[in-house]
XYZ file of N, CA, C and O in Angstrom:
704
model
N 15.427 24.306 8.520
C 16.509 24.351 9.481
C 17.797 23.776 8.893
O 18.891 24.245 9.206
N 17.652 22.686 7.982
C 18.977 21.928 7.741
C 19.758 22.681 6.581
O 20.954 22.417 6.459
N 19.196 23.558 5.757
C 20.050 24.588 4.688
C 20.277 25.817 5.700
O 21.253 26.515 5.425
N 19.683 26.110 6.591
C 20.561 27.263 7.246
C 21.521 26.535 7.866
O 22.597 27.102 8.059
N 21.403 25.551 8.182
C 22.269 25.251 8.964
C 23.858 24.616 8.068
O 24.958 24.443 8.593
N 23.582 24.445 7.015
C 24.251 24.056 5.685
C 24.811 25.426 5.373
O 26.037 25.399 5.272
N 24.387 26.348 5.233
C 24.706 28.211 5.144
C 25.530 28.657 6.082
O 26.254 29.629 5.870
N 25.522 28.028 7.183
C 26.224 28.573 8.335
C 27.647 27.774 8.573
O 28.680 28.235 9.059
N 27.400 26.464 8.095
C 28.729 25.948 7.823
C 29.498 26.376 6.977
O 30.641 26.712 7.288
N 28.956 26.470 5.503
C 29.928 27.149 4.241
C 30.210 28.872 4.563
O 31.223 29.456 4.177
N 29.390 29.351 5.137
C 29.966 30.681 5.977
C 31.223 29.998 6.484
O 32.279 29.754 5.901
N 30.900 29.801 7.498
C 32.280 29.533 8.402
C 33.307 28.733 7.957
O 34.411 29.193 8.247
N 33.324 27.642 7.323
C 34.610 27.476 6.341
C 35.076 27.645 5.339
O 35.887 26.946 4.731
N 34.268 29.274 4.877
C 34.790 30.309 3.628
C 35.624 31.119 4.889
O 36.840 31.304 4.923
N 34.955 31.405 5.573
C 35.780 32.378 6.429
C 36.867 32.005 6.716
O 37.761 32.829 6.523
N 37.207 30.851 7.200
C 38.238 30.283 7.771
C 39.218 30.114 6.437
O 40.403 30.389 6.623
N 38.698 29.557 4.710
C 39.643 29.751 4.018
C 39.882 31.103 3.256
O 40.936 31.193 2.625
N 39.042 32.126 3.250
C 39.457 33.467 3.015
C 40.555 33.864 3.870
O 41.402 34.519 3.263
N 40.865 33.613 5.435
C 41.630 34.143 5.792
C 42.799 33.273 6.214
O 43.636 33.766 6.971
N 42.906 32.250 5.869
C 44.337 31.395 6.206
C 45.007 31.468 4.716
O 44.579 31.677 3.581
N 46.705 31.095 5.503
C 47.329 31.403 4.960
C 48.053 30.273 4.130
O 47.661 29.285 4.750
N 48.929 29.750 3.038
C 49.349 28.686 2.939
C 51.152 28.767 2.554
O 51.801 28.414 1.570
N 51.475 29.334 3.705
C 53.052 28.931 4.187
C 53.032 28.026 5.429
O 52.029 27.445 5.845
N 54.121 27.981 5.911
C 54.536 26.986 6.719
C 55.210 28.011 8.036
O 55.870 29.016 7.775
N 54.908 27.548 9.488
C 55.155 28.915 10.791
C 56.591 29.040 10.612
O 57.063 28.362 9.699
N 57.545 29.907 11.426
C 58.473 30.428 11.278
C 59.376 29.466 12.926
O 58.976 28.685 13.789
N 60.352 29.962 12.683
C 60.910 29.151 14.054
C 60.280 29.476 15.558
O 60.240 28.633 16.454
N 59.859 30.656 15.666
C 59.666 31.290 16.332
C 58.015 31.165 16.589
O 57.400 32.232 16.585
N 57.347 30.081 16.786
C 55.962 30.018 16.516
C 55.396 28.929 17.336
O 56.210 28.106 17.754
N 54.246 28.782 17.621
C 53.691 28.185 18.321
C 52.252 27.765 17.131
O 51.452 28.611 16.731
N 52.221 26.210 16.731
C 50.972 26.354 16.030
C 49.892 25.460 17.203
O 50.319 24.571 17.939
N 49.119 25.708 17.186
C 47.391 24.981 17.563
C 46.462 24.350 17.140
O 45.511 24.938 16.626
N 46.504 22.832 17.262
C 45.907 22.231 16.108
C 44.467 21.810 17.155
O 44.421 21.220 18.234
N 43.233 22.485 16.175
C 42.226 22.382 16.403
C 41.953 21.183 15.953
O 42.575 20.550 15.099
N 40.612 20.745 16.788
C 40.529 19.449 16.514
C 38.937 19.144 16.556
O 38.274 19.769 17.384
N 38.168 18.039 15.541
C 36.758 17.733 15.391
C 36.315 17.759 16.344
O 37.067 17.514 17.287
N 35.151 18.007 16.582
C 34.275 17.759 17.642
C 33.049 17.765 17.375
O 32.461 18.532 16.613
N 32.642 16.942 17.972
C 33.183 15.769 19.192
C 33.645 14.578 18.738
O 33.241 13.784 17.888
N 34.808 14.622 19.661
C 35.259 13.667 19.513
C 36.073 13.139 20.671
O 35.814 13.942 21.567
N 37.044 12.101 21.237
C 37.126 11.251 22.266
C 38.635 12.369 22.743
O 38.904 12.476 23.940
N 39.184 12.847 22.065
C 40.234 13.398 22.198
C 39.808 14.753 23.409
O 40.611 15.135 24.261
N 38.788 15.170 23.291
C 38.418 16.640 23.833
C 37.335 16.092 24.806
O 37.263 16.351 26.007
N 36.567 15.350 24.137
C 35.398 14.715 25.290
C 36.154 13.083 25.204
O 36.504 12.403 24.240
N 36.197 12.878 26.527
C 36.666 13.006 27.152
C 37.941 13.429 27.984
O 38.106 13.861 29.126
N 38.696 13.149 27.023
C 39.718 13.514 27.467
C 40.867 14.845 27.586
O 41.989 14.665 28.060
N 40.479 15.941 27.173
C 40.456 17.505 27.479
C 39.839 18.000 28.589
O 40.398 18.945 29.146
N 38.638 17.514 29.121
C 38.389 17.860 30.394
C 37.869 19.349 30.001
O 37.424 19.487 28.862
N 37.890 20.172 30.639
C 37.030 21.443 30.627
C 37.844 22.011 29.352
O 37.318 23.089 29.078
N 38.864 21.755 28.489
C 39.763 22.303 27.297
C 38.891 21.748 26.332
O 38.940 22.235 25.202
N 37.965 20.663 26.597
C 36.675 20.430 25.041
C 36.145 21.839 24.477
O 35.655 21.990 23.358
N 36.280 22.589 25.196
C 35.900 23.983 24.872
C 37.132 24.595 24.556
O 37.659 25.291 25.424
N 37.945 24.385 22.931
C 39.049 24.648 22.858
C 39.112 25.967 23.160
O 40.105 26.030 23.885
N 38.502 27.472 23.014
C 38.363 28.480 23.112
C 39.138 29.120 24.198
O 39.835 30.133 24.267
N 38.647 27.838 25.336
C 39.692 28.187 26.901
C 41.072 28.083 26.896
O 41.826 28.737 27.617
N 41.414 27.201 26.023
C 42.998 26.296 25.599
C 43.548 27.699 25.048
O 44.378 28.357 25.676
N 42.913 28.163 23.603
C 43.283 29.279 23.079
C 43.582 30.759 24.157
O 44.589 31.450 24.308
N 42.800 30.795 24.504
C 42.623 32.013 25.336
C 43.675 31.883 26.741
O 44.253 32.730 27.423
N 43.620 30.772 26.776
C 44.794 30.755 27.613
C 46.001 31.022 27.236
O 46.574 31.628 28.141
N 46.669 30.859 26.325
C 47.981 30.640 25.015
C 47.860 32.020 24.914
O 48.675 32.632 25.604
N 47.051 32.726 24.230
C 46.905 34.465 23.843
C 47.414 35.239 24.910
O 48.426 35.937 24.844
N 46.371 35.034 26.312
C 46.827 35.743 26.967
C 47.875 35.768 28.009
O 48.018 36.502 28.987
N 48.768 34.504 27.425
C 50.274 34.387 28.557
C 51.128 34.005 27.447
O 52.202 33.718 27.974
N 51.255 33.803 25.826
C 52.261 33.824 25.518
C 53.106 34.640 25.498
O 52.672 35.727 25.881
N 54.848 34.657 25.045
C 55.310 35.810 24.868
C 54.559 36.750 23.707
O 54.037 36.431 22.638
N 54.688 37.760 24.224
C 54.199 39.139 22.661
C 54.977 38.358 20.876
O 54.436 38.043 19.816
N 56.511 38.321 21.393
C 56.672 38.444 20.335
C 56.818 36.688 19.823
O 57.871 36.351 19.281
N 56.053 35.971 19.970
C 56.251 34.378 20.058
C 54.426 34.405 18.449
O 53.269 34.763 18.669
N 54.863 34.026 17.483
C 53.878 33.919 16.595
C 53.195 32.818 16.705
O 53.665 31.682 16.762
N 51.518 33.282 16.752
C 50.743 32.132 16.990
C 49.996 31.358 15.417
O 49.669 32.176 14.557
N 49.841 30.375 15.210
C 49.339 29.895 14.171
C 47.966 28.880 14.479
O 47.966 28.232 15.526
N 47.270 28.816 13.910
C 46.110 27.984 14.217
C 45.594 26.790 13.216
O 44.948 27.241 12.270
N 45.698 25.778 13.221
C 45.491 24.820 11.870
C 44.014 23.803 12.350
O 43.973 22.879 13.162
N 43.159 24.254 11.703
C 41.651 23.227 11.879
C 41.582 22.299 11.110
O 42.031 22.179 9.971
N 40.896 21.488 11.862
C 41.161 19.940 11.835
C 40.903 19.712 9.893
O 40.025 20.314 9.275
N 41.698 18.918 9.376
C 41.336 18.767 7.664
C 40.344 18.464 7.318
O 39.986 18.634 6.153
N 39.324 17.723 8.570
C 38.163 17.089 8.173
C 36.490 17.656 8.523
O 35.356 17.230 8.310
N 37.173 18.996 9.252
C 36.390 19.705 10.093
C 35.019 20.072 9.220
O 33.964 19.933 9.839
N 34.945 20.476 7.996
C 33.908 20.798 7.256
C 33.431 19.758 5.942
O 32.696 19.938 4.970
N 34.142 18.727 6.375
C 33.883 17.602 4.983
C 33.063 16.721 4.846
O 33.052 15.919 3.912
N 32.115 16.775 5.950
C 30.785 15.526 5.758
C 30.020 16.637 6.442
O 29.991 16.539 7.669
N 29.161 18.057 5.713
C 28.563 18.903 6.377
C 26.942 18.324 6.678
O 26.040 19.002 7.170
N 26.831 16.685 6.180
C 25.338 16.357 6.431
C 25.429 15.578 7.924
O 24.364 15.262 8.457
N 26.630 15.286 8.560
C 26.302 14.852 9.852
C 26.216 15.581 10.766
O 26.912 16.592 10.852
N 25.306 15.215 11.690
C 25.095 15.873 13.053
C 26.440 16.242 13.511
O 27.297 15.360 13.556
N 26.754 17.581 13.896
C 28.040 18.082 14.535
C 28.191 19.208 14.983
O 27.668 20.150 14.388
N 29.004 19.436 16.243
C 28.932 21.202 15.982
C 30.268 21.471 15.874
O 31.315 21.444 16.521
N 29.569 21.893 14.197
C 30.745 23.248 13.649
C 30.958 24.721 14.185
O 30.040 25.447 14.569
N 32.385 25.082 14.155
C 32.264 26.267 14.737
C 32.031 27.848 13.489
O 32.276 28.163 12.324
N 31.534 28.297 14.490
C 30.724 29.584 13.677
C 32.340 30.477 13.162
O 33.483 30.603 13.602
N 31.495 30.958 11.926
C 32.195 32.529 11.483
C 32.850 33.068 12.983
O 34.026 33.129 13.340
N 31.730 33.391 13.624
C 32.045 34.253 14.694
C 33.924 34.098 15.431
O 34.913 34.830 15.466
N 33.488 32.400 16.014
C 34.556 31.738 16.491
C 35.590 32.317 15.676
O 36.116 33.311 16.176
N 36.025 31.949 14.534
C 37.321 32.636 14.044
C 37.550 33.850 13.764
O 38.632 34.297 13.383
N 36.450 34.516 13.953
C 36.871 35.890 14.311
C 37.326 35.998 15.662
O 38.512 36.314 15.755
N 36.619 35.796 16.895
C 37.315 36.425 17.906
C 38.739 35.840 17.943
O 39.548 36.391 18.690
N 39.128 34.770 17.205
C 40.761 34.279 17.404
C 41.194 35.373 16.570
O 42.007 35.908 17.324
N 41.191 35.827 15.870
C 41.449 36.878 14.671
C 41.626 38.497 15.287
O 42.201 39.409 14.694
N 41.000 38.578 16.574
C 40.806 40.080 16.971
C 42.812 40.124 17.727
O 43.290 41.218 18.030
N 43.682 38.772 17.899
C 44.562 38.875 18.299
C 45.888 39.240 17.043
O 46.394 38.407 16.292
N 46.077 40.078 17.086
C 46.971 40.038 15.454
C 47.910 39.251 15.417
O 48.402 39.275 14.289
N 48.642 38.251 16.370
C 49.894 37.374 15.945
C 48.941 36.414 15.644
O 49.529 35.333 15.703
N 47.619 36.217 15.312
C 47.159 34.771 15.068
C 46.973 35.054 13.761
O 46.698 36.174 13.331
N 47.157 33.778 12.919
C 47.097 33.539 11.493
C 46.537 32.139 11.585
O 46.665 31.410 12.569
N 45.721 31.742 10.142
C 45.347 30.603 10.379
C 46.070 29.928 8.928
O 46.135 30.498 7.839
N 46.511 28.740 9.218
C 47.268 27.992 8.238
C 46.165 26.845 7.372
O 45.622 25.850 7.853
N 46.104 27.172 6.501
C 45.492 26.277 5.499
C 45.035 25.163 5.511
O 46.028 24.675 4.970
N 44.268 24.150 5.684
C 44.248 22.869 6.167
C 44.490 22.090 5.373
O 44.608 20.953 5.829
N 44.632 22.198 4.280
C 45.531 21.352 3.169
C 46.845 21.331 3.719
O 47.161 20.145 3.620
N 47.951 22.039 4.324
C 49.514 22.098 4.642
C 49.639 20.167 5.527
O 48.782 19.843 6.349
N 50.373 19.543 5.281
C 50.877 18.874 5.620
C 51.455 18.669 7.057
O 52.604 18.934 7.413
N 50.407 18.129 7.848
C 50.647 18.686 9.401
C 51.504 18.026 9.711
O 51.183 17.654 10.840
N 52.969 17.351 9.332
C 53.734 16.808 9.454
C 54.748 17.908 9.447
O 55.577 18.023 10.350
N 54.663 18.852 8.249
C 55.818 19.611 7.478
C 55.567 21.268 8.679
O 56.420 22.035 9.126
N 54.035 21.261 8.849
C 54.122 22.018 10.128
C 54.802 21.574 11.163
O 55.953 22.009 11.200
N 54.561 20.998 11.855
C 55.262 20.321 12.896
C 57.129 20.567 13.112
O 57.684 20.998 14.122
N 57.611 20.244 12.149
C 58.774 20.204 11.760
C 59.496 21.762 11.810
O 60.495 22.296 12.291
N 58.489 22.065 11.112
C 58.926 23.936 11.275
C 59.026 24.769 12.301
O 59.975 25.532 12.483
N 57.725 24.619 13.249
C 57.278 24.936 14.341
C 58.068 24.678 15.906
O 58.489 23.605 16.337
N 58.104 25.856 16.490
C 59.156 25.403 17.629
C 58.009 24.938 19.028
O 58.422 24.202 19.923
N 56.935 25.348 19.030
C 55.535 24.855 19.896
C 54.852 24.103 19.003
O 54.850 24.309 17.789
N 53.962 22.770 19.863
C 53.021 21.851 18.733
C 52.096 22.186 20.017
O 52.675 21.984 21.084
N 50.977 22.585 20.101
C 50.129 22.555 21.330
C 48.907 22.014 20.687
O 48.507 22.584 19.672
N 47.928 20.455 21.385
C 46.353 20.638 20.887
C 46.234 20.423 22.274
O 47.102 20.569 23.134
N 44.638 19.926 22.441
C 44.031 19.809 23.467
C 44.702 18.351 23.897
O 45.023 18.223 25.078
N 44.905 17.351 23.064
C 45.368 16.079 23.356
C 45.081 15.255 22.203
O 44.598 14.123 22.241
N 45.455 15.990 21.050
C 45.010 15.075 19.888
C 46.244 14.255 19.844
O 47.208 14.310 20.607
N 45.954 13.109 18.320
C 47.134 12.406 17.886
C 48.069 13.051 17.488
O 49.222 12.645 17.630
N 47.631 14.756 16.617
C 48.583 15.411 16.309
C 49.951 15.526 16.939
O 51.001 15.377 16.315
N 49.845 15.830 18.355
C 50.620 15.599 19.776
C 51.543 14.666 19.885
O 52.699 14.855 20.264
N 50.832 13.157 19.403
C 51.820 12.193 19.325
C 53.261 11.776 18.037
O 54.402 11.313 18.022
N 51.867 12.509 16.802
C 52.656 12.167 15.805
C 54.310 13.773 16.054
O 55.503 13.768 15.753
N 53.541 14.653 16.609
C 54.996 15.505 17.150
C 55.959 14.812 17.577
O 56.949 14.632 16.869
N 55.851 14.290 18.820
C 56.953 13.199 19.425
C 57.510 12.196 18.301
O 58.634 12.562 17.959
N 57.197 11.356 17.803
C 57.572 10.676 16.680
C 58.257 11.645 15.666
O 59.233 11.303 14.998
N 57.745 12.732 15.607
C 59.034 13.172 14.781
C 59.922 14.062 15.662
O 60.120 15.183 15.193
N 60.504 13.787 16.857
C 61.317 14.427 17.053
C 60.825 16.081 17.702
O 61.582 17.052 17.687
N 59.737 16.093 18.116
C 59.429 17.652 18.938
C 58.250 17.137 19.965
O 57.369 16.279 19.915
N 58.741 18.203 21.013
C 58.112 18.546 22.442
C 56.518 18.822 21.743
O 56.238 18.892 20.546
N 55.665 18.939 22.855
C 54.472 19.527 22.507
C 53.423 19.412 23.998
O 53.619 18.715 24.993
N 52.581 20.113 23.785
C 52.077 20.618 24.470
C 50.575 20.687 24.690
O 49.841 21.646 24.449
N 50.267 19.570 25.163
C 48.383 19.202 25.744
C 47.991 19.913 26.779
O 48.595 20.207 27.811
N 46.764 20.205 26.360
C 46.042 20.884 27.558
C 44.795 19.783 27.522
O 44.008 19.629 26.589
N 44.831 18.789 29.246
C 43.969 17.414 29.291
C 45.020 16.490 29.520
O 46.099 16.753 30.051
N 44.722 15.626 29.180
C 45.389 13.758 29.255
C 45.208 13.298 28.574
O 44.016 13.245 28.270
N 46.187 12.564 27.732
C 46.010 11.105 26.981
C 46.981 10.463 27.084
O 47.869 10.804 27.865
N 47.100 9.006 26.076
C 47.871 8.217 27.071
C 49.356 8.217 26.822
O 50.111 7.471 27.444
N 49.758 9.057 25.913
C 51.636 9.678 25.843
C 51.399 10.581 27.218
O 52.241 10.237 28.047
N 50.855 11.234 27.539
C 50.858 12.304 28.923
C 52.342 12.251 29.750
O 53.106 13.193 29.961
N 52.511 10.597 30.208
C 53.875 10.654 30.849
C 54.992 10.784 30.184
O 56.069 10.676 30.771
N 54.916 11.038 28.844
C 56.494 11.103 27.833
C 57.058 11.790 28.649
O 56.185 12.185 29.422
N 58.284 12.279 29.021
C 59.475 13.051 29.183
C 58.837 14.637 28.106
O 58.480 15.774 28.413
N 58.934 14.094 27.168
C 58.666 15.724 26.282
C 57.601 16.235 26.297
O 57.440 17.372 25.854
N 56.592 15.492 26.827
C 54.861 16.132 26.992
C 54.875 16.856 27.618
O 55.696 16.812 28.535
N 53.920 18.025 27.494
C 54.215 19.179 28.701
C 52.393 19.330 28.950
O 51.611 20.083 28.371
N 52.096 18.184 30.157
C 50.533 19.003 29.765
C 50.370 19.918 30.995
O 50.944 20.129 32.063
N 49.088 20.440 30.176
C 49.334 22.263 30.850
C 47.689 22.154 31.609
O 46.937 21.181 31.663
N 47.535 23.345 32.063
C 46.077 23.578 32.363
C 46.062 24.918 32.946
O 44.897 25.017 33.330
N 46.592 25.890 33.210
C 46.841 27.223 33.383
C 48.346 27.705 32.281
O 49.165 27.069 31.618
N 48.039 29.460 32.636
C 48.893 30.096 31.990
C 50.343 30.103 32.438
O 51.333 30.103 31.706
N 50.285 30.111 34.317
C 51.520 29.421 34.613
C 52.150 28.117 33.943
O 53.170 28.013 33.262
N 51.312 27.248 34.308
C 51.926 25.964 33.875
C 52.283 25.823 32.409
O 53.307 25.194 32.139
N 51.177 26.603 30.930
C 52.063 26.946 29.815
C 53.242 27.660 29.841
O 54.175 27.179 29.199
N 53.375 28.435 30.284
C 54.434 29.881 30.564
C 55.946 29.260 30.976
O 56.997 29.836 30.696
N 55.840 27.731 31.831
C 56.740 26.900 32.228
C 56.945 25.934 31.064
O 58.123 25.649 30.853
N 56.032 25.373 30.265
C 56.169 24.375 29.430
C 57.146 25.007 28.147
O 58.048 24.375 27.596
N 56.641 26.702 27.757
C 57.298 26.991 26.671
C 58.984 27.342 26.816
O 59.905 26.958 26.095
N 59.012 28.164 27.949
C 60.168 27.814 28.730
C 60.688 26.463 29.101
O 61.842 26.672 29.474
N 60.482 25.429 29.174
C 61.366 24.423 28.890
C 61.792 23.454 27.734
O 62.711 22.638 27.666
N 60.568 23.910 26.630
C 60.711 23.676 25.277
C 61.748 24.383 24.295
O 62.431 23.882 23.402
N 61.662 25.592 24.698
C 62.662 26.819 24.448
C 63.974 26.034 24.363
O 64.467 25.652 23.301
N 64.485 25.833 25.558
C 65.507 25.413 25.946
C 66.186 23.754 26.114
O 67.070 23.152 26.723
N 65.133 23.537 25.158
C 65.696 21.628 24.517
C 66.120 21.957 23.213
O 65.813 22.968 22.581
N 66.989 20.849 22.788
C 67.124 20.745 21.390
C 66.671 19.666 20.997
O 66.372 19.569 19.807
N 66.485 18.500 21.924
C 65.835 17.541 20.974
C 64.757 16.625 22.161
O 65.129 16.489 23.326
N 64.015 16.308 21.889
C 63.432 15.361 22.796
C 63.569 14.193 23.550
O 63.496 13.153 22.896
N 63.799 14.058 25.105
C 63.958 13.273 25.772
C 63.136 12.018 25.963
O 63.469 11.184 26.805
């Protein structure tokens, strides 16, 4: 069981680096920073979005068309493949893949230098989120943590309530 299960990881994070890319998003972009699991960020505190899939699928099917989506998994996501964890399958990044504005960004890129580029920062409620604010950009949780009340946090939990967040991100220039 534990080499298939060792097989099924290096599947899935060949897949994931066969098909990401290593530039940096465009202004016009929204990236998604996936995040380990499990972990305290999603359990508990994502709430039914621990199942990032819903977070995603929500974003796909109410962003604008022409708004580019990017996806960046966590750096550490496949790097201790002997602990108990669940990794996500081949499969998983395919069905993000069946959407053509999604691209997946390299997990080596400097999630700082993303950030910076990127006009959306959306995770479920990681630190990623915070370290956005610290540099100067809005972003966008789906769940609670404990920046939630910033002025620039936009947390979401439907496609309305994203659909409002990117629309008022749109239309800042710098963070309140």
């Amino acid at each position: 069981k534990y080499i298939k299960y060792l097989k099924e990881i290096i599947k899935s994070s060949n897949f994931y680096n066969k098909n990401s890319i290593n530039k940096l998003p465009e202004e016009n972009s929204i990236v998604i920073f996936l995040h380990m699991q499990p972990e305290a960020s999603t359990v508990p505190m994502g709430y039914i979005f621990a199942d990032q899939i819903l977070m995603i699928e929500i974003i796909l099917n109410s962003a604008p068309k022409d708004l580019n989506i990017y996806i960046k998994e966590h750096p550490h996501m496949y790097g201790y493949p002997a602990q108990d964890r669940h990794d996500r399958s081949a499969y998983f990044y395919k069905q993000l893949l069946r959407d053509k504005r999604v691209k997946f960004l390299n997990r080596n890129i400097n999630s700082n230098q993303i950030i910076n580029e990127a006009k959306y920062i959306c995770s479920t409620c990681g630190s990623v989120s915070w370290e956005a604010l610290r540099l100067g950009k809005p972003c966008i949780i789906f769940g609670w943590a404990w920046f939630a009340d910033c002025k620039s946090v936009y947390s979401v939990d439907s496609a309305e309530s994203f659909l409002k967040a990117i629309k008022k991100i749109k239309n800042t220039n710098k963070i309140q």
